[in-house]
Coordinates of C-alpha atoms and ligand atoms in Angstrom, one line a residue:
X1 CA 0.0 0.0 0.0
X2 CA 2.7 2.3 1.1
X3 CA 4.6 1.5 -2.1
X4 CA 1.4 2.1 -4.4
X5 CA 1.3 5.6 -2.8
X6 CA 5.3 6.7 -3.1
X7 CA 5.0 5.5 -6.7
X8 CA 1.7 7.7 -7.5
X9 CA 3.2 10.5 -5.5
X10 CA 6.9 9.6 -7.3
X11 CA 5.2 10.0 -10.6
X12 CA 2.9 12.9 -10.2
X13 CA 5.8 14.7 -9.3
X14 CA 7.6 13.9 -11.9
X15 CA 5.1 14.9 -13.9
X16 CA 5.5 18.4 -12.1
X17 CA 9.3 18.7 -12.1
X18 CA 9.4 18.2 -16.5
X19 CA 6.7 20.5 -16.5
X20 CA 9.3 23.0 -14.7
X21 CA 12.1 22.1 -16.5
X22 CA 10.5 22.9 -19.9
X23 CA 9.2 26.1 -19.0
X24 CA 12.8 27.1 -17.2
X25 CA 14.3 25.8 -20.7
X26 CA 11.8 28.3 -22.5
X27 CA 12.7 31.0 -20.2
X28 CA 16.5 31.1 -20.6
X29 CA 15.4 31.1 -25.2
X30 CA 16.7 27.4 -24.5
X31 CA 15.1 24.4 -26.4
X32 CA 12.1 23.0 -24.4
X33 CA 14.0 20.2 -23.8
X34 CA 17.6 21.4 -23.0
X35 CA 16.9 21.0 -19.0
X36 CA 15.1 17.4 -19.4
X37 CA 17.8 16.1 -21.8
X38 CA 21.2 17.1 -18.9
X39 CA 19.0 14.7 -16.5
X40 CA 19.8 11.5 -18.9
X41 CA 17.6 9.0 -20.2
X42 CA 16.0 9.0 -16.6
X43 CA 16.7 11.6 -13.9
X44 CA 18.6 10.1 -11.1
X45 CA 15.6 10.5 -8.4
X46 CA 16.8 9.9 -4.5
X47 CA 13.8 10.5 -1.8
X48 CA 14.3 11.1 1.8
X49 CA 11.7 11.3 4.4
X50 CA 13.0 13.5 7.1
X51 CA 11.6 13.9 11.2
X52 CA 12.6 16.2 13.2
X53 CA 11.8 15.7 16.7
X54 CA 10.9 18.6 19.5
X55 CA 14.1 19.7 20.7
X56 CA 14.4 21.5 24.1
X57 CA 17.0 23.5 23.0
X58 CA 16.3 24.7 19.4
X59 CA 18.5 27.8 19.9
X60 CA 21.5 25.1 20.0
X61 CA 20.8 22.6 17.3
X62 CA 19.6 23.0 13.8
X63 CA 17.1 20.4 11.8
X64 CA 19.5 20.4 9.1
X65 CA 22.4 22.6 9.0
X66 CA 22.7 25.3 5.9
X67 CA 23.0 23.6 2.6
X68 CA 21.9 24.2 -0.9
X69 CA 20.6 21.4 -2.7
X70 CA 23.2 19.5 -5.4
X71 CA 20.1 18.7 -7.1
X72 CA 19.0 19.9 -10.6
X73 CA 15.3 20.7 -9.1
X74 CA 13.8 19.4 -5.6
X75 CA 10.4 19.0 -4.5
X76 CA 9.2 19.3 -1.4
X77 CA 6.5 18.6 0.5
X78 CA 7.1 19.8 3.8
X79 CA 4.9 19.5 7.0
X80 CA 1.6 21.4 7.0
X81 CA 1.2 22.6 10.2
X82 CA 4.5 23.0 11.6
X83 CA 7.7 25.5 9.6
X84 CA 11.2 25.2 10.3
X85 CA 12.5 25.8 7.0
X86 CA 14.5 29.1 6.0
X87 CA 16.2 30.6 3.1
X88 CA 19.2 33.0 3.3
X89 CA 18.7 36.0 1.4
X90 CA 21.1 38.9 1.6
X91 CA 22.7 38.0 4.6
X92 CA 19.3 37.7 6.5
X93 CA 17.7 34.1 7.0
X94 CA 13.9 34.4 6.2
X95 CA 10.8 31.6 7.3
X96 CA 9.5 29.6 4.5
X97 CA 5.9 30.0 5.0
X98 CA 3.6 26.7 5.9
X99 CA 0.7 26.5 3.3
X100 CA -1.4 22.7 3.2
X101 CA -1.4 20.9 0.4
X102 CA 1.0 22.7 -1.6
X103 CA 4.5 21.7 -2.8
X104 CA 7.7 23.7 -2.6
X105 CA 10.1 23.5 -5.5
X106 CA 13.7 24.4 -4.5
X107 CA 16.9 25.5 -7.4
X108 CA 19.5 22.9 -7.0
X109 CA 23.1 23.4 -7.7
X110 CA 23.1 21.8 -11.1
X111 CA 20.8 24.2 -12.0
X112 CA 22.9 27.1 -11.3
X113 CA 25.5 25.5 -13.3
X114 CA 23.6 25.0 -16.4
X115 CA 22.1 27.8 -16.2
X116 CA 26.0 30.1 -15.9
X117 CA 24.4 31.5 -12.4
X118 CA 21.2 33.0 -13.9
X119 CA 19.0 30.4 -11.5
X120 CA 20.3 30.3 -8.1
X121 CA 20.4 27.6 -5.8
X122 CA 19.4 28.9 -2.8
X123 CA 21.0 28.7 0.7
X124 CA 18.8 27.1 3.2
X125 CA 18.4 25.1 6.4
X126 CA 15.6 23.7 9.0
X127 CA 15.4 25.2 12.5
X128 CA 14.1 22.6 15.0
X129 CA 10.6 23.4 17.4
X130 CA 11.1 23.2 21.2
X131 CA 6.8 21.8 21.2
X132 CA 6.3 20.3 18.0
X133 CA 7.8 17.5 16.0
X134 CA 8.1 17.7 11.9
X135 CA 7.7 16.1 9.1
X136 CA 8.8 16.2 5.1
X137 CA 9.1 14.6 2.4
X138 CA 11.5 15.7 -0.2
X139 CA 12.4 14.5 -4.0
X140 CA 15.5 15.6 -5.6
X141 CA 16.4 15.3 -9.3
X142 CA 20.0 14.8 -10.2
X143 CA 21.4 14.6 -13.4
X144 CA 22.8 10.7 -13.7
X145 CA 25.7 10.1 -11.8
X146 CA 27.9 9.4 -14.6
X147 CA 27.2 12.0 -17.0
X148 CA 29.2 15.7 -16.8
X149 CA 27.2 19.3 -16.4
X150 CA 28.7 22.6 -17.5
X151 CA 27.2 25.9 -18.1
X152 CA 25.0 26.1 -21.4
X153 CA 27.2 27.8 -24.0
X154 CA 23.9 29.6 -25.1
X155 CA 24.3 31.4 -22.1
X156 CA 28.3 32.6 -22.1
X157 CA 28.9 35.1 -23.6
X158 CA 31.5 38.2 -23.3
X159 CA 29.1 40.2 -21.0
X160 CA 28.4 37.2 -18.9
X161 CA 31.3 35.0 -18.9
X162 CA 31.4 31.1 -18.3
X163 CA 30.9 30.9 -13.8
X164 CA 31.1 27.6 -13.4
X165 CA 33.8 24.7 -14.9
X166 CA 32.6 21.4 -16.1
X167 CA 32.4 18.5 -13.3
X168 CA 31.2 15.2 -13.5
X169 CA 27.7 14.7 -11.5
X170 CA 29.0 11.7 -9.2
X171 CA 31.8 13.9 -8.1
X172 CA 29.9 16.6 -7.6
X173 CA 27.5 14.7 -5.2
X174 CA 31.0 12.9 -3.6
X175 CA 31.6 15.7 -2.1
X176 CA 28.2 17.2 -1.1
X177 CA 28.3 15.6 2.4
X178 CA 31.5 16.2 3.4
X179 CA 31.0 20.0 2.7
X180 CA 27.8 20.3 4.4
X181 CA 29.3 18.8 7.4
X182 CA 32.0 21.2 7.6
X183 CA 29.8 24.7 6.6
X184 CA 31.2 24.8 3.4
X185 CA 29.9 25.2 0.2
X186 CA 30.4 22.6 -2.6
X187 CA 29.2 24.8 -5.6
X188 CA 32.5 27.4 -4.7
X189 CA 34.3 24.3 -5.6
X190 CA 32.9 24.7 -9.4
X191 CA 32.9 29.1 -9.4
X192 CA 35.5 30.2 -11.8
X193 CA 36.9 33.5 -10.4
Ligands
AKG201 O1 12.8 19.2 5.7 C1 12.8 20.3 5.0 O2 11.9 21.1 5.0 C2 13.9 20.6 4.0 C3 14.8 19.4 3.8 C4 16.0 19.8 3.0 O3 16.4 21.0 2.7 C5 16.8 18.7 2.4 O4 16.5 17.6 2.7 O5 17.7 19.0 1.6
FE2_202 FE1 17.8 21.0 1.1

């Protein structure tokens, strides 16, 4: 039963994420398909299911520490009665607000990339509740592991030159953890200066 209802839920979303990436395609004057053809013959799709107990001290420890996502796109669907999630804009970290029955798509890293920094793949991380525990469940589409991503060279030119270097998607992801885990940022190992 459980299965019947991640698969539906699996391929609805789907659904939604191609729909995205065709009409982000369209919006950077690239073919509709340019976005759905980096993710491979099938996107790479990982799930995780994610609870975050009360915490008596949520000044001390965070849900999940500041990230961005290595993904191309993610789709969330994050508890409905209880927020923890923020995004870092300009220096200031700002609530993600809690609306039922609605999913949250999130910029990955890979999208950044493609895109030569036009989409950016926002900072963000989950703050834990000292009253209430939370729940989410979050899909993220990679492009497969062994292919390599690069910025579009539709979108280099002399005014905006190329941001990001080519890197192979596994090693990309390789090294995801690790830089969480240490608050550093993965995608300023990709930034050409
Ligand atoms: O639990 C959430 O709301 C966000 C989770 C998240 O950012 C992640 O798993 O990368
Ligand atoms: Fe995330």
């Amino acid at each position: 039963m459980f299965g019947d209802l991640l698969d539906e839920f699996t391929n609805k979303c789907g659904e939604v994420k191609d729909g995205l990436l065709r009409a982000m395609s369209k919006l950077l004057e690239l073919h509709d398909d340019y976005f759905v053809d980096q993710l491979g013959e099938r996107a790479d799709t990982y799930v995780r299911f994610s609870y975050y107990p009360e915490c008596p001290r949520p000044e001390l420890v965070f849900g999940l520490k500041p990230h961005s996502d290595g993904s191309v796109l993610t789709v969330l669907m994050v508890d409905d009665v209880v927020g923890g999630l923020q995004l870092l804009r300009d220096g200031v970290w700002w609530d993600v607000p809690v609306v039922p029955h609605t999913l949250l798509v999130n910029v990955g890293d890979q999208t950044e990339i493609i895109s030569n920094g036009i989409f950016k793949s926002p900072v963000h991380r989950v703050v834990t509740n000292a009253k209430k525990e939370r729940l989410s469940v979050v899909l993220f589409y990679s492009a497969r592991s062994e292919r390599e991503i690069e910025p579009a060279t539709q979108l280099v030119d002399e005014k905006r030159p190329v941001l990001y270097r080519k890197i192979k998607v596994k090693d990309y992801i390789a090294g995801l953890y690790e830089h969480v885990s240490q608050g550093t940022m993965v995608i300023d190992t990709v930034k050409i200066f």
